Amino acid sequence: MSKTIIVSNRLPVKITENDGEYTLSPSEGGLATGLGSIYKQNDNIWLGWPGLEVTEDNKKEKITGQLKEQSLLPVFLSQEEISEYYEGFSNEVLWPVFHYYASTYANYKQSNWDYYQKVNEKFKDAVLKVAQPGDTIWVHDYQLMLLPALIRKEQPDLSIGFFLHIPFPSYEMFRLIPWRAELIHGILGADLIGFHTFDDVRHFLNASTRILPVTSSANIITEGERSIVLESFPMGIDDKKYTELPHDPEVKKDIKLIQDTFKNTKLVVTIDRLDYSKGILQRLHVFEYLLQQYPEYKEKIALYMVVVPSRDTVPQYVQLRDQIDKKVGSINGVYRTMDWTPIHYYYRPLPIELLSALYYTADVCLVTPMRDGMNLVSKEYVASRINNDGVLILSEMAGASKELIDAIIVNPNNTVEVADAIIKAINMPLDEQRRRMVAMRQMVSKFNVSHWVKIFMDKLKEVIQLQRSMQTRYIGTATKQSIVNRYAKTNKRIIFLDYDGTLVDFKPNIEQATPDTELYDILQQLTEDPANHVVLISGRKHENLGEWFGDKDIDLIAEHGAWYKKQHANWHKLAGLSAHWKHDILPVLETYVDRTPGTFIEEKSYSLVWHYRKAQKGLGELRAGELMNNLKYLANDKGLQLLPGDKVVEIKNIEINKGKAALTLIDNIKYDFIMAFGDDYTDEDVFKALPDSAITIKIGSNLSAAKFYLRSPTEARKMLRSLTENSLVKH
Ligand code: GDG
């Protein structure tokens, strides 16, 4: 039976040693709870670092044995590996860059990178030791970005999912990393890549298409033969746990204690791991500003601030801790009274019972990270508000703000705005609190962590099925052979060939794409067989096609069907076409040429084309979208069609259509073999118009109405050669 293997840097347990005996206690993390439903079932496994350094083999064996009982498998790391791969590369390069702190904190050390690769390899070996064909691997987070491709390289058929728990930064940030291409390639080894928000998806799409020679269409990236799906899966929490905890006797005791202590004060709670991305210092500034600006709130408000120790071996974190200590001390020093301390600050982990009691009693939960992939604390607060009251103030820089839109959303850099939000929160009428909280509670309960796991796993299965169906459409050796066999058995054939992008690669200048001798040779061999009727069907100008192929035994269809030339005859144009509309459209296109360097207009008899292949990357696409939008109504009015193509937008008479043109050629003649090659939008009309028995082949992509696909003009040429070589044998 196939199994699921979860892989993360840390295993979801804490191990403590006492006189050579090990005690395992479950970690509280949401990930552990969410995935608990998976890794404890059947033969499933969770693989990761156990969180402590073990050097002796007998100890390793002992730990391994104990972990195995809980379906956990350790990857042991040396002190050096931990400090270079984890503290060094993961936390001093990836973490700061991905949280937009590149200039302040990133340290691009070569040896850190070397270890990052080495440890990812180590995880790969551990995975491959237990993975069987048919298994599913789910890799988690930024410490293991190379792992999907490493596994893929050795076991190409495994289903691999990857989820990034931290934000994916904009291309401008990400490109700073010296090893950016390797990192992107590493993640692309997965079949499905999940992020918390759609912004992260967009950033990843943008970075990968700029850094690697991959293409994208909507949320699918194509790298070589593989299609990889990107999707946002906002992570949820174990909401039931947080709604039930306030009924626990331990929690009730803590609640009573807190309520007694803060009887006459509004309680504002904040809980974070020690991290510069969480905005802890900035929050203290806000609180200080509030006490200065609104002295009437002295003794009426208290900040309960929990900072959970984290990464305290990294110098930047030690320094941050010092700064927080000092700031808290100075605010309390200035504002403290006999009966009141403004900030209650704790630098330690809390038992879950106290955490729940805090969530339950806090009038306001203040969550103001400078950047946060999701932020689960905000969701836990909401789930804990079983009386539907309380106010959440949430930074717009946290992924959670995309879902919890009924919170008071703030920009954490805006001291005045955050201070005002606190004042608003503590004065918010109960009915407004309830209205907002009820909406947020519904969201947190529906999109909980089990839902998150389920939709990720379901999507991964769907992606694998999609890939399989695509693979069958690629013309591999067997399919090729069967097409060649069918060709050989027939004696009245018609072959439609598009030109640009199908028989020749795109060139920066349209004039450069002239036919080469190899192509002439292939066409020559095709047309030598009297059973073949070869038709070149292109969007190019008729003058152009005429010059290149006018003297060949080929029929030519130019400008998408506006012109037709039977072999060795003259050009004819489609009756009843008008080109008056050009007067209105041309000036619009000219404004785009003026505003977008590197673009130009091509004029054909019945169409106008705006080319943007040489425009600045991204700008061309943006303007193309703008242009299409701009011309939408005008085009409709004038009976025109707007065609977005490969780095072009073409405007043409709606009556002209490659599909219609192709149909007129097969209308009265009974062909026993119909084949069509094409690469773009306009060729889709041909694929759709031809009868079911036709062999339709899309070049360069597998998203098409065509039955089959090939990757490039080179492959298309090889396919044509195989047909003629076969036919040569026959004759
Ligand atoms: C990363 C991303 C993303 C904290 N202190 C205590 C304690 N906690 C628990 C909280 C919460 C979790 O730790 C913290 O999760 P966050 O989401 O807030 O933040 P990160 O640790 O930075 O997590 C983040 C997350 O991954 C998931 O994808 O949301 O954006 O940075 O569950 O309750 N739990 C206990 N005592 C504590 O003192 N028991």
Tab-separated table of N, CA, C and O and ligand atoms in Angstrom, residues 14 27-31 95 99 140-142 163-167 196 235-237 241-242 271-273 275 277-278 306-311 348-353 355-356 359 367 369 371-378 380 398-400 452, ligand 1:
chain	number	residue	atom	x	y	z
A	14	LYS	N	9.372	17.078	21.313
A	14	LYS	CA	10.525	17.582	22.065
A	14	LYS	C	11.140	16.377	22.756
A	14	LYS	O	10.429	15.560	23.353
A	27	SER	N	5.033	18.295	20.524
A	27	SER	CA	5.132	19.755	20.480
A	27	SER	C	3.743	20.308	20.185
A	27	SER	O	2.901	19.641	19.597
A	28	GLU	N	3.535	21.564	20.602
A	28	GLU	CA	2.182	22.131	20.547
A	28	GLU	C	1.803	22.632	19.157
A	28	GLU	O	0.666	22.972	18.929
A	29	GLY	N	2.772	22.713	18.278
A	29	GLY	CA	2.559	23.396	16.992
A	29	GLY	C	1.326	22.931	16.225
A	29	GLY	O	0.905	21.776	16.306
A	30	GLY	N	0.765	23.881	15.478
A	30	GLY	CA	-0.431	23.602	14.687
A	30	GLY	C	-0.152	22.575	13.600
A	30	GLY	O	-1.011	21.760	13.263
A	31	LEU	N	1.064	22.616	13.092
A	31	LEU	CA	1.419	21.703	12.012
A	31	LEU	C	1.330	20.261	12.515
A	31	LEU	O	0.796	19.383	11.849
A	95	TRP	N	15.480	33.447	5.881
A	95	TRP	CA	14.488	34.122	6.746
A	95	TRP	C	14.514	35.644	6.551
A	95	TRP	O	13.482	36.245	6.241
A	99	HIS	N	11.546	37.827	4.565
A	99	HIS	CA	10.740	38.759	5.370
A	99	HIS	C	11.123	40.218	5.088
A	99	HIS	O	10.857	41.099	5.887
A	140	HIS	N	8.052	20.328	3.856
A	140	HIS	CA	7.660	21.597	4.467
A	140	HIS	C	8.799	22.579	4.628
A	140	HIS	O	9.844	22.238	5.185
A	141	ASP	N	8.575	23.753	4.130
A	141	ASP	CA	9.244	24.985	4.514
A	141	ASP	C	10.640	25.255	3.971
A	141	ASP	O	11.248	24.444	3.298
A	142	TYR	N	11.088	26.460	4.326
A	142	TYR	CA	12.245	27.067	3.679
A	142	TYR	C	13.577	26.375	3.965
A	142	TYR	O	14.539	26.578	3.247
A	163	PHE	N	5.227	22.884	0.733
A	163	PHE	CA	4.502	24.022	1.289
A	163	PHE	C	5.479	24.983	1.957
A	163	PHE	O	6.340	24.573	2.744
A	164	LEU	N	5.340	26.263	1.616
A	164	LEU	CA	6.199	27.281	2.211
A	164	LEU	C	5.411	28.002	3.310
A	164	LEU	O	4.369	28.589	3.035
A	165	HIS	N	5.930	27.962	4.524
A	165	HIS	CA	5.186	28.562	5.647
A	165	HIS	C	5.483	30.042	5.831
A	165	HIS	O	4.808	30.716	6.596
A	166	ILE	N	6.511	30.543	5.186
A	166	ILE	CA	6.851	31.961	5.334
A	166	ILE	C	6.504	32.669	4.014
A	166	ILE	O	6.237	32.010	3.015
A	167	PRO	N	6.512	33.988	3.979
A	167	PRO	CA	6.118	34.662	2.733
A	167	PRO	C	7.129	34.354	1.617
A	167	PRO	O	8.298	34.127	1.916
A	196	HIS	N	0.751	30.417	1.617
A	196	HIS	CA	-0.381	30.872	2.422
A	196	HIS	C	-1.303	31.797	1.639
A	196	HIS	O	-2.513	31.768	1.803
A	235	MET	N	-3.197	28.382	5.823
A	235	MET	CA	-3.199	27.370	6.876
A	235	MET	C	-4.115	27.773	8.030
A	235	MET	O	-4.182	28.941	8.396
A	236	GLY	N	-4.802	26.801	8.565
A	236	GLY	CA	-5.697	27.055	9.688
A	236	GLY	C	-5.158	26.457	10.980
A	236	GLY	O	-4.036	25.958	11.025
A	237	ILE	N	-5.980	26.510	12.030
A	237	ILE	CA	-5.554	25.972	13.327
A	237	ILE	C	-6.518	24.867	13.743
A	237	ILE	O	-7.534	24.636	13.096
A	241	LYS	N	-9.720	22.667	19.609
A	241	LYS	CA	-8.864	22.678	20.795
A	241	LYS	C	-9.010	24.015	21.528
A	241	LYS	O	-9.153	24.054	22.748
A	242	TYR	N	-9.009	25.103	20.773
A	242	TYR	CA	-9.059	26.426	21.411
A	242	TYR	C	-10.450	26.793	21.917
A	242	TYR	O	-10.583	27.601	22.822
A	271	ILE	N	1.463	37.925	21.675
A	271	ILE	CA	2.265	36.695	21.841
A	271	ILE	C	3.045	36.449	20.553
A	271	ILE	O	2.455	36.359	19.470
A	272	ASP	N	4.356	36.375	20.699
A	272	ASP	CA	5.182	36.103	19.512
A	272	ASP	C	6.415	35.310	19.900
A	272	ASP	O	6.868	35.394	21.033
A	273	ARG	N	6.960	34.637	18.911
A	273	ARG	CA	8.324	34.118	19.045
A	273	ARG	C	9.235	35.332	18.975
A	273	ARG	O	8.910	36.317	18.301
A	275	ASP	N	11.436	37.510	17.375
A	275	ASP	CA	11.869	37.644	15.989
A	275	ASP	C	11.663	39.085	15.518
A	275	ASP	O	10.634	39.698	15.824
A	277	SER	N	10.929	40.035	12.661
A	277	SER	CA	9.812	40.161	11.715
A	277	SER	C	8.481	40.374	12.430
A	277	SER	O	7.496	40.757	11.814
A	278	LYS	N	8.440	40.113	13.723
A	278	LYS	CA	7.162	40.168	14.444
A	278	LYS	C	6.809	41.592	14.900
A	278	LYS	O	5.731	41.820	15.449
A	306	VAL	N	3.966	38.517	25.758
A	306	VAL	CA	4.722	37.273	25.900
A	306	VAL	C	5.649	37.151	24.701
A	306	VAL	O	5.209	37.246	23.554
A	307	VAL	N	6.929	36.995	24.987
A	307	VAL	CA	7.868	36.726	23.899
A	307	VAL	C	8.468	35.351	24.169
A	307	VAL	O	9.005	35.095	25.240
A	308	VAL	N	8.304	34.478	23.193
A	308	VAL	CA	8.748	33.100	23.382
A	308	VAL	C	10.180	32.973	22.869
A	308	VAL	O	10.463	33.347	21.729
A	309	PRO	N	11.095	32.480	23.706
A	309	PRO	CA	12.499	32.367	23.277
A	309	PRO	C	12.625	31.577	21.981
A	309	PRO	O	11.932	30.582	21.786
A	310	SER	N	13.477	32.074	21.104
A	310	SER	CA	13.631	31.411	19.816
A	310	SER	C	14.974	31.821	19.219
A	310	SER	O	15.377	32.980	19.336
A	311	ARG	N	15.651	30.873	18.594
A	311	ARG	CA	16.916	31.128	17.874
A	311	ARG	C	17.897	31.978	18.690
A	311	ARG	O	18.574	32.847	18.142
A	348	ARG	N	9.474	33.907	28.002
A	348	ARG	CA	9.529	32.472	28.253
A	348	ARG	C	8.365	31.777	27.547
A	348	ARG	O	7.359	32.408	27.213
A	349	PRO	N	8.490	30.461	27.360
A	349	PRO	CA	7.362	29.754	26.771
A	349	PRO	C	6.252	29.611	27.802
A	349	PRO	O	6.529	29.564	29.001
A	350	LEU	N	5.016	29.565	27.339
A	350	LEU	CA	3.897	29.430	28.261
A	350	LEU	C	3.280	28.052	28.117
A	350	LEU	O	3.201	27.535	26.998
A	351	PRO	N	2.785	27.486	29.219
A	351	PRO	CA	1.984	26.267	29.053
A	351	PRO	C	0.705	26.625	28.296
A	351	PRO	O	0.195	27.754	28.413
A	352	ILE	N	0.226	25.680	27.525
A	352	ILE	CA	-0.943	25.956	26.674
A	352	ILE	C	-2.139	26.461	27.486
A	352	ILE	O	-2.932	27.275	27.013
A	353	GLU	N	-2.243	26.017	28.759
A	353	GLU	CA	-3.384	26.436	29.592
A	353	GLU	C	-3.350	27.948	29.830
A	353	GLU	O	-4.363	28.630	29.738
A	355	LEU	N	-1.768	30.114	27.996
A	355	LEU	CA	-1.964	30.751	26.691
A	355	LEU	C	-3.464	30.899	26.414
A	355	LEU	O	-3.954	31.980	26.052
A	356	SER	N	-4.185	29.799	26.626
A	356	SER	CA	-5.629	29.823	26.389
A	356	SER	C	-6.314	30.834	27.307
A	356	SER	O	-7.194	31.592	26.874
A	359	TYR	N	-5.787	34.326	25.950
A	359	TYR	CA	-6.644	34.580	24.791
A	359	TYR	C	-8.072	34.853	25.261
A	359	TYR	O	-8.768	35.728	24.760
A	367	VAL	N	-1.747	41.983	17.065
A	367	VAL	CA	-0.854	41.157	16.247
A	367	VAL	C	-0.313	42.047	15.135
A	367	VAL	O	-0.993	42.285	14.134
A	369	PRO	N	2.880	42.029	13.147
A	369	PRO	CA	4.165	41.718	12.531
A	369	PRO	C	4.480	42.650	11.356
A	369	PRO	O	3.559	43.147	10.695
A	371	ARG	N	6.141	41.455	8.847
A	371	ARG	CA	5.865	40.456	7.807
A	371	ARG	C	5.593	39.145	8.503
A	371	ARG	O	6.293	38.816	9.464
A	372	ASP	N	4.640	38.393	8.006
A	372	ASP	CA	4.359	37.082	8.583
A	372	ASP	C	3.680	36.256	7.501
A	372	ASP	O	2.766	36.742	6.832
A	373	GLY	N	4.158	35.023	7.315
A	373	GLY	CA	3.569	34.177	6.283
A	373	GLY	C	2.071	34.072	6.488
A	373	GLY	O	1.272	34.368	5.604
A	374	MET	N	1.664	33.649	7.684
A	374	MET	CA	0.245	33.552	8.010
A	374	MET	C	-0.009	34.270	9.323
A	374	MET	O	-0.596	35.313	9.391
A	375	ASN	N	0.475	33.729	10.407
A	375	ASN	CA	0.274	34.127	11.801
A	375	ASN	C	-0.909	33.388	12.397
A	375	ASN	O	-2.075	33.701	12.165
A	376	LEU	N	-0.567	32.385	13.184
A	376	LEU	CA	-1.597	31.526	13.774
A	376	LEU	C	-2.132	32.090	15.081
A	376	LEU	O	-3.252	31.791	15.475
A	377	VAL	N	-1.320	32.939	15.748
A	377	VAL	CA	-1.764	33.514	17.020
A	377	VAL	C	-3.097	34.242	16.816
A	377	VAL	O	-4.029	34.103	17.603
A	378	SER	N	-3.209	35.000	15.735
A	378	SER	CA	-4.444	35.756	15.490
A	378	SER	C	-5.644	34.805	15.383
A	378	SER	O	-6.721	35.086	15.890
A	380	GLU	N	-5.834	31.776	16.681
A	380	GLU	CA	-6.064	31.127	17.984
A	380	GLU	C	-6.860	32.060	18.907
A	380	GLU	O	-7.727	31.618	19.660
A	398	ALA	N	0.511	40.461	7.620
A	398	ALA	CA	0.376	39.049	7.987
A	398	ALA	C	-0.550	38.385	6.985
A	398	ALA	O	-1.577	38.959	6.603
A	399	GLY	N	-0.196	37.167	6.557
A	399	GLY	CA	-1.048	36.437	5.618
A	399	GLY	C	-2.485	36.349	6.130
A	399	GLY	O	-3.442	36.419	5.358
A	400	ALA	N	-2.636	36.235	7.456
A	400	ALA	CA	-3.972	36.073	8.049
A	400	ALA	C	-4.898	37.248	7.728
A	400	ALA	O	-6.119	37.105	7.740
A	452	TRP	N	-7.234	22.380	5.763
A	452	TRP	CA	-6.010	22.755	5.034
A	452	TRP	C	-5.279	21.512	4.515
A	452	TRP	O	-4.907	21.426	3.343
B	1	GDG	C1	5.667	30.194	10.889
B	1	GDG	C2	5.412	31.458	10.086
B	1	GDG	C3	3.013	30.804	9.925
B	1	GDG	C4	3.819	30.560	20.673
B	1	GDG	N1	4.230	30.734	21.920
B	1	GDG	C5	3.788	29.717	22.633
B	1	GDG	C6	3.062	28.891	21.820
B	1	GDG	N2	3.092	29.432	20.613
B	1	GDG	C7	2.463	28.889	19.418
B	1	GDG	C8	1.286	29.728	19.005
B	1	GDG	C9	1.195	29.424	17.530
B	1	GDG	C10	2.636	29.181	17.142
B	1	GDG	O1	3.346	28.937	18.323
B	1	GDG	C11	3.242	30.407	16.457
B	1	GDG	O2	2.805	30.413	15.145
B	1	GDG	P1	2.829	31.707	14.239
B	1	GDG	O3	2.039	31.432	13.039
B	1	GDG	O4	2.271	32.843	15.007
B	1	GDG	O5	4.363	32.038	13.919
B	1	GDG	P2	5.752	31.246	13.506
B	1	GDG	O6	6.250	30.426	14.620
B	1	GDG	O7	6.684	32.313	13.057
B	1	GDG	O8	5.374	30.279	12.300
B	1	GDG	C12	3.972	31.920	10.288
B	1	GDG	C13	3.379	29.506	10.610
B	1	GDG	O9	4.757	29.178	10.379
B	1	GDG	C14	2.519	28.356	10.112
B	1	GDG	O10	2.622	28.184	8.738
B	1	GDG	O11	1.719	31.181	10.334
B	1	GDG	O12	3.715	33.048	9.511
B	1	GDG	O13	6.316	32.496	10.459
B	1	GDG	O14	0.480	28.252	17.304
B	1	GDG	O15	0.177	29.345	19.771
B	1	GDG	N3	2.450	27.781	22.267
B	1	GDG	C15	2.585	27.475	23.585
B	1	GDG	N4	3.323	28.233	24.412
B	1	GDG	C16	3.928	29.349	23.990
B	1	GDG	O16	4.584	30.012	24.772
B	1	GDG	N5	1.974	26.406	24.057
